Short mmCIF file of C-alpha atoms in Angstrom, two decimals:
data_model
loop_
_atom_site.label_atom_id
_atom_site.label_comp_id
_atom_site.label_asym_id
_atom_site.label_seq_id
_atom_site.Cartn_x
_atom_site.Cartn_y
_atom_site.Cartn_z
CA UNK A 1 114.27 69.26 82.13
CA UNK A 2 116.48 71.01 84.63
CA UNK A 3 114.74 72.98 87.35
CA UNK A 4 114.81 76.79 87.66
CA UNK A 5 116.78 76.40 90.88
CA UNK A 6 119.86 75.78 88.74
CA UNK A 7 119.90 79.49 88.03
CA UNK A 8 122.09 79.85 91.14
CA UNK A 9 125.02 77.49 90.44
CA UNK A 10 127.25 76.51 93.34
CA UNK A 11 130.02 74.55 91.62
CA UNK A 12 133.52 75.75 92.36
CA UNK A 13 136.78 75.68 90.45
CA UNK A 14 140.40 75.26 91.56
CA UNK A 15 141.16 78.89 90.77
CA UNK A 16 138.66 80.52 93.10
CA UNK A 17 137.18 80.22 96.53
CA UNK A 18 133.74 81.30 97.70
CA UNK A 19 135.31 84.60 98.75
CA UNK A 20 136.68 85.28 95.26
CA UNK A 21 133.38 85.40 93.44
CA UNK A 22 132.30 88.52 91.59
CA UNK A 23 131.43 91.28 94.09
CA UNK A 24 127.67 91.17 93.66
CA UNK A 25 126.92 89.75 97.11
CA UNK A 26 126.81 91.51 100.48
CA UNK A 27 129.86 93.60 101.48
CA UNK A 28 132.40 92.01 103.92
CA UNK A 29 131.14 93.94 106.97
CA UNK A 30 127.55 92.88 106.23
CA UNK A 31 128.71 89.28 105.72
CA UNK A 32 130.50 89.41 109.10
CA UNK A 33 127.37 90.74 110.80
CA UNK A 34 125.28 88.03 109.17
CA UNK A 35 127.71 85.36 110.37
CA UNK A 36 127.62 86.74 113.91
CA UNK A 37 123.83 86.82 113.86
CA UNK A 38 123.65 83.26 112.57
CA UNK A 39 125.75 82.12 115.56
CA UNK A 40 123.36 83.69 118.05
CA UNK A 41 120.47 81.64 119.49
CA UNK A 42 117.39 81.72 117.29
CA UNK A 43 114.74 83.93 118.87
CA UNK A 44 111.85 82.79 116.68
CA UNK A 45 110.32 79.36 116.98
CA UNK A 46 111.67 77.20 114.15
CA UNK A 47 108.28 75.63 113.49
CA UNK A 48 106.68 79.05 113.10
CA UNK A 49 109.41 80.12 110.67
CA UNK A 50 108.94 76.93 108.68
CA UNK A 51 105.23 77.65 108.47
CA UNK A 52 105.97 81.19 107.23
CA UNK A 53 108.23 79.77 104.53
CA UNK A 54 105.48 77.37 103.61
CA UNK A 55 103.09 80.28 103.17
CA UNK A 56 105.60 81.93 100.84
CA UNK A 57 105.77 78.79 98.73
CA UNK A 58 101.98 78.56 98.78
CA UNK A 59 101.80 82.13 97.48
CA UNK A 60 104.00 81.23 94.51
CA UNK A 61 101.94 78.12 93.77
CA UNK A 62 98.77 80.21 94.05
CA UNK A 63 100.04 82.81 91.59
CA UNK A 64 100.92 80.13 89.05
CA UNK A 65 97.55 78.41 89.52
CA UNK A 66 95.27 81.45 89.15
CA UNK A 67 97.26 83.44 86.57
CA UNK A 68 97.56 81.72 83.19
CA UNK A 69 100.07 84.40 82.14
CA UNK A 70 102.26 84.16 85.25
CA UNK A 71 105.98 84.53 84.70
CA UNK A 72 109.04 85.36 86.77
CA UNK A 73 110.55 88.79 86.21
CA UNK A 74 113.30 91.00 87.59
CA UNK A 75 112.97 92.23 91.13
CA UNK A 76 112.17 95.89 91.93
CA UNK A 77 114.78 98.13 90.32
CA UNK A 78 114.68 100.64 93.18
CA UNK A 79 115.31 98.20 96.05
CA UNK A 80 118.41 98.71 98.21
CA UNK A 81 119.70 95.25 97.33
CA UNK A 82 119.30 95.83 93.58
CA UNK A 83 120.97 99.24 93.74
CA UNK A 84 123.89 97.82 95.70
CA UNK A 85 124.37 94.95 93.27
CA UNK A 86 124.26 97.30 90.29
CA UNK A 87 126.81 99.65 91.83
CA UNK A 88 129.12 96.79 92.80
CA UNK A 89 128.77 95.17 89.38
CA UNK A 90 129.54 98.40 87.54
CA UNK A 91 132.52 99.15 89.81
CA UNK A 92 133.98 95.71 89.15
CA UNK A 93 133.66 95.94 85.38
CA UNK A 94 135.01 99.50 85.37
CA UNK A 95 138.05 98.12 87.18
CA UNK A 96 138.28 95.20 84.75
CA UNK A 97 138.16 97.56 81.77
CA UNK A 98 140.88 99.75 83.28
CA UNK A 99 143.10 96.71 83.91
CA UNK A 100 142.62 95.29 80.41
CA UNK A 101 143.52 98.59 78.74
CA UNK A 102 146.85 98.88 80.52
CA UNK A 103 150.08 98.25 78.65
CA UNK A 104 150.67 95.43 79.21
CA UNK A 105 147.10 94.41 80.18
CA UNK A 106 146.43 93.15 83.70
CA UNK A 107 144.57 89.81 83.44
CA UNK A 108 144.24 88.75 87.08
CA UNK A 109 140.42 89.01 87.11
CA UNK A 110 139.84 87.34 83.75
CA UNK A 111 139.73 83.73 85.08
CA UNK A 112 137.10 84.80 87.60
CA UNK A 113 134.86 86.31 84.92
CA UNK A 114 135.35 83.39 82.53
CA UNK A 115 134.41 80.96 85.32
CA UNK A 116 131.21 82.93 86.01
CA UNK A 117 130.27 82.81 82.33
CA UNK A 118 131.07 79.10 82.23
CA UNK A 119 128.82 78.38 85.20
CA UNK A 120 126.10 80.54 83.70
CA UNK A 121 126.14 78.71 80.38
CA UNK A 122 126.20 75.35 82.16
CA UNK A 123 123.15 76.31 84.21
CA UNK A 124 121.20 76.85 80.98
CA UNK A 125 121.66 73.29 79.74
CA UNK A 126 119.07 70.55 80.06
CA UNK A 127 119.65 67.19 81.74
CA UNK A 128 120.15 65.50 78.37
CA UNK A 129 122.91 67.98 77.47
CA UNK A 130 125.65 66.02 79.28
CA UNK A 131 128.05 66.20 76.33
CA UNK A 132 127.53 69.95 75.97
CA UNK A 133 128.18 70.51 79.68
CA UNK A 134 131.38 68.53 79.43
CA UNK A 135 132.42 70.53 76.38
CA UNK A 136 131.73 73.85 78.13
CA UNK A 137 133.78 72.76 81.15
CA UNK A 138 136.68 71.68 78.94
CA UNK A 139 136.65 74.84 76.83
CA UNK A 140 136.59 77.04 79.93
CA UNK A 141 139.29 75.08 81.74
CA UNK A 142 140.45 77.67 84.26
CA UNK A 143 143.72 75.84 84.96
CA UNK A 144 144.60 76.08 81.28
CA UNK A 145 143.43 79.69 81.22
CA UNK A 146 145.76 80.59 84.11
CA UNK A 147 148.64 78.91 82.31
CA UNK A 148 147.90 80.92 79.15
CA UNK A 149 147.94 84.13 81.14
CA UNK A 150 151.18 83.22 82.89
CA UNK A 151 152.85 82.42 79.53
CA UNK A 152 151.40 85.62 78.00
CA UNK A 153 149.64 83.72 75.20
CA UNK A 154 146.04 84.38 76.29
CA UNK A 155 143.65 85.38 73.49
CA UNK A 156 140.04 86.25 74.36
CA UNK A 157 138.64 86.01 70.82
CA UNK A 158 138.20 82.18 70.77
CA UNK A 159 136.32 82.42 74.08
CA UNK A 160 134.13 85.21 72.71
CA UNK A 161 133.28 83.18 69.61
CA UNK A 162 132.40 80.13 71.68
CA UNK A 163 130.26 82.14 74.13
CA UNK A 164 128.26 83.61 71.24
CA UNK A 165 127.82 80.21 69.62
CA UNK A 166 126.62 78.44 72.78
CA UNK A 167 124.42 81.33 73.88
CA UNK A 168 122.89 81.43 70.41
CA UNK A 169 122.04 77.73 70.56
CA UNK A 170 120.42 78.03 74.00
CA UNK A 171 118.61 81.39 73.94
CA UNK A 172 114.98 82.00 73.03
CA UNK A 173 114.20 83.79 69.74
CA UNK A 174 113.23 86.88 71.74
CA UNK A 175 116.90 87.26 72.74
CA UNK A 176 118.30 87.19 69.18
CA UNK A 177 118.66 90.97 69.01
CA UNK A 178 120.45 91.09 72.36
CA UNK A 179 122.78 88.36 71.09
CA UNK A 180 123.47 90.33 67.91
CA UNK A 181 124.22 93.45 69.96
CA UNK A 182 126.57 91.40 72.15
CA UNK A 183 128.53 90.22 69.11
CA UNK A 184 129.21 93.84 68.13
CA UNK A 185 130.86 94.77 71.43
CA UNK A 186 134.60 95.21 70.98
CA UNK A 187 135.63 95.84 74.59
CA UNK A 188 136.41 92.62 76.46
CA UNK A 189 135.19 93.97 79.79
CA UNK A 190 131.94 95.30 78.29
CA UNK A 191 131.42 92.04 76.41
CA UNK A 192 131.79 89.98 79.59
CA UNK A 193 129.44 92.31 81.48
CA UNK A 194 126.73 92.11 78.82
CA UNK A 195 127.26 88.36 78.37
CA UNK A 196 126.55 87.80 82.07
CA UNK A 197 123.47 90.01 81.83
CA UNK A 198 122.21 88.06 78.82
CA UNK A 199 122.80 84.79 80.66
CA UNK A 200 120.79 86.14 83.61
CA UNK A 201 117.88 86.95 81.32
CA UNK A 202 118.17 83.53 79.68
CA UNK A 203 117.89 81.94 83.12
CA UNK A 204 114.61 83.77 83.61
CA UNK A 205 113.44 82.52 80.22
CA UNK A 206 114.35 78.96 81.17
CA UNK A 207 112.60 79.21 84.54
CA UNK A 208 109.44 80.55 82.88
CA UNK A 209 109.59 77.76 80.31
CA UNK A 210 109.66 75.20 83.11
CA UNK A 211 106.81 76.94 84.96
CA UNK A 212 104.66 76.88 81.83
CA UNK A 213 105.44 73.21 81.29
CA UNK A 214 104.50 72.14 84.82
CA UNK A 215 101.64 74.62 85.35
CA UNK A 216 98.88 71.99 84.85
CA UNK A 217 100.44 69.88 87.59
CA UNK A 218 100.89 72.89 89.89
CA UNK A 219 97.29 73.97 89.33
CA UNK A 220 96.07 70.45 90.11
CA UNK A 221 97.95 70.33 93.43
CA UNK A 222 97.73 74.00 94.43
CA UNK A 223 94.40 73.60 96.24
CA UNK A 224 95.65 70.88 98.61
CA UNK A 225 98.95 72.70 99.11
CA UNK A 226 97.27 76.02 99.95
CA UNK A 227 94.84 74.27 102.31
CA UNK A 228 97.71 72.55 104.11
CA UNK A 229 99.77 75.71 104.51
CA UNK A 230 96.76 77.76 105.64
CA UNK A 231 95.92 75.17 108.33
CA UNK A 232 99.54 75.28 109.47
CA UNK A 233 99.34 79.06 109.67
CA UNK A 234 96.22 78.80 111.82
CA UNK A 235 97.81 76.16 114.05
CA UNK A 236 100.95 78.25 114.62
CA UNK A 237 99.01 81.46 115.27
CA UNK A 238 100.33 83.20 112.17
CA UNK A 239 96.81 83.49 110.78
CA UNK A 240 93.32 83.83 112.21
CA UNK A 241 89.84 83.80 110.70
CA UNK A 242 88.63 86.92 112.51
CA UNK A 243 88.43 89.16 109.43
CA UNK A 244 87.06 86.35 107.28
CA UNK A 245 84.30 85.71 109.81
CA UNK A 246 83.42 89.41 110.02
CA UNK A 247 83.39 89.66 106.21
CA UNK A 248 80.95 86.77 105.75
CA UNK A 249 78.72 87.64 108.72
CA UNK A 250 78.40 91.23 107.53
CA UNK A 251 77.48 89.98 104.05
CA UNK A 252 74.72 87.74 105.43
CA UNK A 253 73.35 90.63 107.49
CA UNK A 254 73.49 92.97 104.49
CA UNK A 255 71.63 90.49 102.27
CA UNK A 256 68.98 89.99 104.96
CA UNK A 257 68.45 93.76 105.27
CA UNK A 258 68.16 94.26 101.53
CA UNK A 259 65.83 91.25 101.10
CA UNK A 260 67.44 90.17 97.84
CA UNK A 261 65.78 86.78 97.91
CA UNK A 262 68.92 84.80 98.65
CA UNK A 263 67.42 83.37 101.83
CA UNK A 264 65.38 80.93 99.76
CA UNK A 265 66.48 77.64 98.21
CA UNK A 266 68.60 74.72 99.37
CA UNK A 267 71.31 75.43 101.88
CA UNK A 268 74.10 74.45 99.47
CA UNK A 269 72.76 76.93 96.89
CA UNK A 270 72.39 79.55 99.60
CA UNK A 271 75.99 79.10 100.69
CA UNK A 272 77.23 79.70 97.14
CA UNK A 273 74.97 82.72 96.68
CA UNK A 274 76.13 84.29 99.91
CA UNK A 275 79.75 83.64 98.97
CA UNK A 276 79.22 85.35 95.60
CA UNK A 277 77.73 88.38 97.33
CA UNK A 278 80.72 88.45 99.66
CA UNK A 279 83.13 88.38 96.72
CA UNK A 280 81.27 91.24 95.06
CA UNK A 281 81.68 93.28 98.24
CA UNK A 282 85.45 92.89 97.87
CA UNK A 283 85.19 94.41 94.39
CA UNK A 284 83.20 97.50 95.37
CA UNK A 285 85.16 100.72 95.07
CA UNK A 286 85.00 104.45 94.44
CA UNK A 287 85.33 106.35 91.14
CA UNK A 288 88.69 107.71 92.31
CA UNK A 289 90.09 104.18 92.18
CA UNK A 290 89.62 104.23 88.40
CA UNK A 291 92.93 106.10 88.22
CA UNK A 292 94.65 103.34 90.13
CA UNK A 293 94.85 105.47 93.27
CA UNK A 294 93.92 104.51 96.79
CA UNK A 295 90.43 104.86 98.15
CA UNK A 296 89.64 107.17 101.04
CA UNK A 297 90.61 106.17 104.59
CA UNK A 298 86.93 105.72 105.47
CA UNK A 299 86.42 103.33 102.57
CA UNK A 300 89.56 101.41 103.50
CA UNK A 301 88.28 100.97 107.04
CA UNK A 302 84.89 99.76 105.83
CA UNK A 303 86.34 97.38 103.23
CA UNK A 304 86.72 93.84 104.55
CA UNK A 305 90.21 92.33 104.68
CA UNK A 306 89.61 88.57 104.97
CA UNK A 307 92.66 86.46 105.72
CA UNK A 308 91.65 83.98 103.03
CA UNK A 309 92.20 86.63 100.35
CA UNK A 310 95.59 87.88 101.55
CA UNK A 311 97.43 86.45 98.57
CA UNK A 312 95.08 88.29 96.19
CA UNK A 313 95.09 91.75 97.76
CA UNK A 314 96.87 93.36 94.80
CA UNK A 315 94.79 91.43 92.28
CA UNK A 316 91.56 92.61 93.93
CA UNK A 317 92.79 96.22 93.99
CA UNK A 318 93.55 96.07 90.27
CA UNK A 319 90.15 94.51 89.57
CA UNK A 320 88.40 97.28 91.55
CA UNK A 321 90.30 99.91 89.59
CA UNK A 322 89.39 98.28 86.26
CA UNK A 323 85.71 98.01 87.21
CA UNK A 324 85.52 101.67 88.23
CA UNK A 325 87.37 102.62 85.04
CA UNK A 326 84.85 100.62 82.97
CA UNK A 327 81.93 102.23 84.78
CA UNK A 328 83.24 105.73 84.06
CA UNK A 329 83.98 104.84 80.42
CA UNK A 330 80.46 103.45 79.97
CA UNK A 331 79.00 106.54 81.66
CA UNK A 332 80.95 108.89 79.37
CA UNK A 333 79.79 106.84 76.39
CA UNK A 334 76.15 107.08 77.51
CA UNK A 335 76.34 110.83 78.14
CA UNK A 336 77.71 111.50 74.65
CA UNK A 337 74.99 109.36 73.08
CA UNK A 338 72.46 111.54 74.87
CA UNK A 339 73.76 114.53 72.93
CA UNK A 340 74.47 112.73 69.63
CA UNK A 341 72.04 109.76 69.38
CA UNK A 342 73.14 108.97 65.81
CA UNK A 343 76.34 107.45 67.19
CA UNK A 344 74.49 104.71 69.08
CA UNK A 345 75.36 101.85 66.71
CA UNK A 346 78.80 103.11 65.72
CA UNK A 347 81.52 100.59 66.59
CA UNK A 348 84.13 103.16 65.68
CA UNK A 349 82.68 105.58 68.22
CA UNK A 350 82.69 102.84 70.87
CA UNK A 351 86.39 102.20 70.22
CA UNK A 352 87.14 105.93 70.21
CA UNK A 353 85.58 106.50 73.64
CA UNK A 354 87.26 103.40 75.11
CA UNK A 355 90.67 104.39 73.76
CA UNK A 356 90.30 107.98 74.89
CA UNK A 357 89.35 106.98 78.44
CA UNK A 358 92.15 104.40 78.58
CA UNK A 359 94.67 107.08 77.60
CA UNK A 360 93.38 110.03 79.62
CA UNK A 361 91.95 108.40 82.75
CA UNK A 362 95.32 107.84 84.39
CA UNK A 363 96.77 108.90 87.73
CA UNK A 364 99.43 111.17 86.21
CA UNK A 365 99.69 113.64 83.35
CA UNK A 366 102.31 113.73 80.59
CA UNK A 367 104.79 115.39 82.98
CA UNK A 368 104.40 112.63 85.56
CA UNK A 369 102.45 114.84 87.97
CA UNK A 370 99.51 113.44 89.91
CA UNK A 371 96.11 114.74 88.84
CA UNK A 372 92.57 114.50 90.13
CA UNK A 373 89.74 112.54 88.58
CA UNK A 374 87.94 115.80 87.82
CA UNK A 375 90.93 117.07 85.83
CA UNK A 376 91.12 113.86 83.83
CA UNK A 377 87.39 113.85 83.09
CA UNK A 378 87.71 117.46 81.94
CA UNK A 379 90.42 116.37 79.50
CA UNK A 380 88.19 113.54 78.25
CA UNK A 381 85.23 115.91 77.75
CA UNK A 382 87.32 118.51 75.93
CA UNK A 383 88.79 115.95 73.54
CA UNK A 384 85.40 114.38 72.84
CA UNK A 385 83.89 117.81 72.18
CA UNK A 386 86.70 118.62 69.76
CA UNK A 387 86.16 115.33 67.91
CA UNK A 388 82.40 115.84 67.70
CA UNK A 389 82.77 119.38 66.34
CA UNK A 390 84.81 117.94 63.47
CA UNK A 391 82.60 114.91 62.77
CA UNK A 392 79.18 116.57 63.39
CA UNK A 393 79.70 120.33 62.87
CA UNK A 394 76.02 121.02 62.20
CA UNK A 395 74.47 118.88 64.94
CA UNK A 396 76.94 119.51 67.78
CA UNK A 397 76.82 123.13 68.95
CA UNK A 398 79.01 125.02 71.40
CA UNK A 399 76.18 125.04 73.92
CA UNK A 400 75.91 121.25 73.68
CA UNK A 401 79.69 120.96 74.15
CA UNK A 402 79.59 123.06 77.33
CA UNK A 403 76.63 121.12 78.71
CA UNK A 404 78.22 117.76 77.90
CA UNK A 405 81.46 118.78 79.59
CA UNK A 406 79.60 119.78 82.74
CA UNK A 407 77.78 116.44 82.93
CA UNK A 408 80.93 114.37 82.31
CA UNK A 409 83.03 116.21 84.89
CA UNK A 410 80.32 115.75 87.55
CA UNK A 411 79.84 112.03 86.91
CA UNK A 412 81.56 110.96 90.16
CA UNK A 413 79.34 113.28 92.24
CA UNK A 414 76.48 110.85 92.69
CA UNK A 415 75.39 110.99 89.05
CA UNK A 416 72.51 108.59 88.37
CA UNK A 417 74.00 107.45 85.03
CA UNK A 418 77.20 106.30 86.71
CA UNK A 419 75.26 104.65 89.55
CA UNK A 420 73.00 102.72 87.18
CA UNK A 421 75.87 101.51 84.99
CA UNK A 422 77.95 100.49 88.02
CA UNK A 423 74.98 98.46 89.26
CA UNK A 424 74.65 96.82 85.83
CA UNK A 425 78.33 95.90 85.85
CA UNK A 426 77.91 94.18 89.19
CA UNK A 427 74.70 92.49 88.01
CA UNK A 428 76.70 91.10 85.10
CA UNK A 429 79.43 89.88 87.48
CA UNK A 430 76.84 88.29 89.75
CA UNK A 431 75.34 86.35 86.84
CA UNK A 432 78.81 85.51 85.55
CA UNK A 433 79.88 84.05 88.89
CA UNK A 434 76.73 81.95 89.04
CA UNK A 435 76.99 80.74 85.43
CA UNK A 436 78.68 77.47 84.52
CA UNK A 437 79.46 78.55 80.97
CA UNK A 438 83.06 79.38 80.11
CA UNK A 439 81.83 82.44 78.20
CA UNK A 440 79.09 84.81 79.31
CA UNK A 441 78.27 87.86 77.21
CA UNK A 442 77.32 91.36 78.28
CA UNK A 443 73.63 91.93 77.37
CA UNK A 444 72.95 94.18 74.39
CA UNK A 445 71.48 97.63 74.98
CA UNK A 446 72.75 97.58 78.56
CA UNK A 447 74.79 100.77 78.20
CA UNK A 448 77.96 98.70 78.56
CA UNK A 449 78.64 98.18 74.86
CA UNK A 450 81.82 100.28 74.89
CA UNK A 451 83.40 98.09 77.60
CA UNK A 452 81.76 94.75 76.82
CA UNK A 453 84.93 92.98 75.68
CA UNK A 454 86.97 94.22 78.64
CA UNK A 455 84.22 93.35 81.10
CA UNK A 456 83.76 89.83 79.75
CA UNK A 457 87.51 89.17 79.97
CA UNK A 458 87.74 90.54 83.52
CA UNK A 459 84.58 88.64 84.48
CA UNK A 460 86.20 85.39 83.39
CA UNK A 461 89.32 86.14 85.43
CA UNK A 462 87.26 87.01 88.51
CA UNK A 463 85.16 83.86 88.09
CA UNK A 464 88.28 81.67 87.91
CA UNK A 465 89.79 83.39 90.95
CA UNK A 466 86.54 83.17 92.91
CA UNK A 467 86.11 79.49 92.14
CA UNK A 468 89.68 78.70 93.16
CA UNK A 469 89.35 80.66 96.41
CA UNK A 470 86.12 78.91 97.37
CA UNK A 471 87.56 75.50 96.55
CA UNK A 472 90.52 76.15 98.85
CA UNK A 473 88.61 77.62 101.80
CA UNK A 474 85.14 76.03 101.46
CA UNK A 475 85.33 74.23 104.80
CA UNK A 476 85.86 77.53 106.63
CA UNK A 477 83.37 79.51 104.55
CA UNK A 478 80.56 76.99 104.86
CA UNK A 479 80.93 76.68 108.62
CA UNK A 480 80.89 80.46 109.14
CA UNK A 481 78.03 81.02 106.69
CA UNK A 482 75.82 78.28 108.19
CA UNK A 483 76.17 79.79 111.65
CA UNK A 484 75.47 83.31 110.34
CA UNK A 485 72.44 82.16 108.31
CA UNK A 486 71.01 80.28 111.30
CA UNK A 487 71.46 83.39 113.43
CA UNK A 488 69.70 85.59 110.87
CA UNK A 489 66.84 83.15 110.42
CA UNK A 490 66.41 82.88 114.19
CA UNK A 491 66.34 86.66 114.47
CA UNK A 492 63.78 86.89 111.65
CA UNK A 493 61.58 84.26 113.32
CA UNK A 494 61.78 86.06 116.67
CA UNK A 495 60.84 89.34 115.04
CA UNK A 496 57.85 87.74 113.31
CA UNK A 497 56.57 86.08 116.51
#
């Protein structure tokens, strides 16, 4: 199969030079500046830059390896580059539309657009599509097209029909509606614009198809590749292990203070146990993070930032937010059961609380304005009270509604229910990270019934990520942990003497 890199074709045609391509690249002044800069002596060490590029490639390989649902997508819509390209693209096609609607029509830009569509369709073919590539090149013969324009016999309809037929044979089923919409466009300029957009999306589809096909091979080689690039980063001074060392040493000291019993057993088992405790520290957060917002500056300063987890910073932040969200949902569920015990075994009630918290515990309201956690919990309590008045009018009084609302709103303020359930969530994660089973269920009657499915799914993802991370960086972790454990044991022996 052809590689995703073919999404940026470089073939040229006799009717255009590199300067005559569609105006979606940098403006001339920016191109001139870039050329001048490229002629200046390189200030950065080439080996260091190569190592940085290697780290970028390692990041992509890492994402593919740890995320079974990984796929390429469009870049950020609000970036300067994207905005510039969109403006330039629209300006060009506005000009093309104006030229084509003149009497007689001005066709000077048509060969350029047809050539871009030709290259786009060609880039979507597989290696065994040699005959189709030849056919596409012959149909979109730009020399013949120029002759047709010069003789005033050019007709776009045959090209449109062929574009629709080839795109239809190459696109994924998910693009069928876009293809049908394209066929209904009467304007030549608008058709060409939307055809190029559809081809761009089809390139993404093709790239993701290739990624999915080779993912097992990437996953198999990602560990060695990440190890190699990380060592290069250390050798070139791009990376250090300072934060990683502090993270692990602090974990060992914390475990020793709390006397959790991890200091017993074989050293190999101890190393794994300490590593698991260190991972759990990365997942600790505050209730405010349940809304997807940032933690306080004090918490950010206290939270370790190990270099070995740099590629998973966003993934860890999302996991922390989900865990805090689950803890709050479970706490709300438990509080309501305290007022209406008859709902304890109701699966429908479990789903209702989970859905309500998923909808209402968000960082913004319906108008897009940021809100506090207290405001969102108030909305949850009010909606639950309204539902309970309808379903249990005799058992659920106004006084109970007011009391329940007060308890729910104050959950983040050191409430013992939230603390206990948060600890149980982390106990589940600790057992899940130690377990060898692919599936590990949330214990019954743990107070986590409303979030059991979500927690088990997230636990599996965290376990896979944790295992991959340890496999990549085990040599560094084990060395740091052994030294820290020896230091703690020596200190304990000295204190006992």
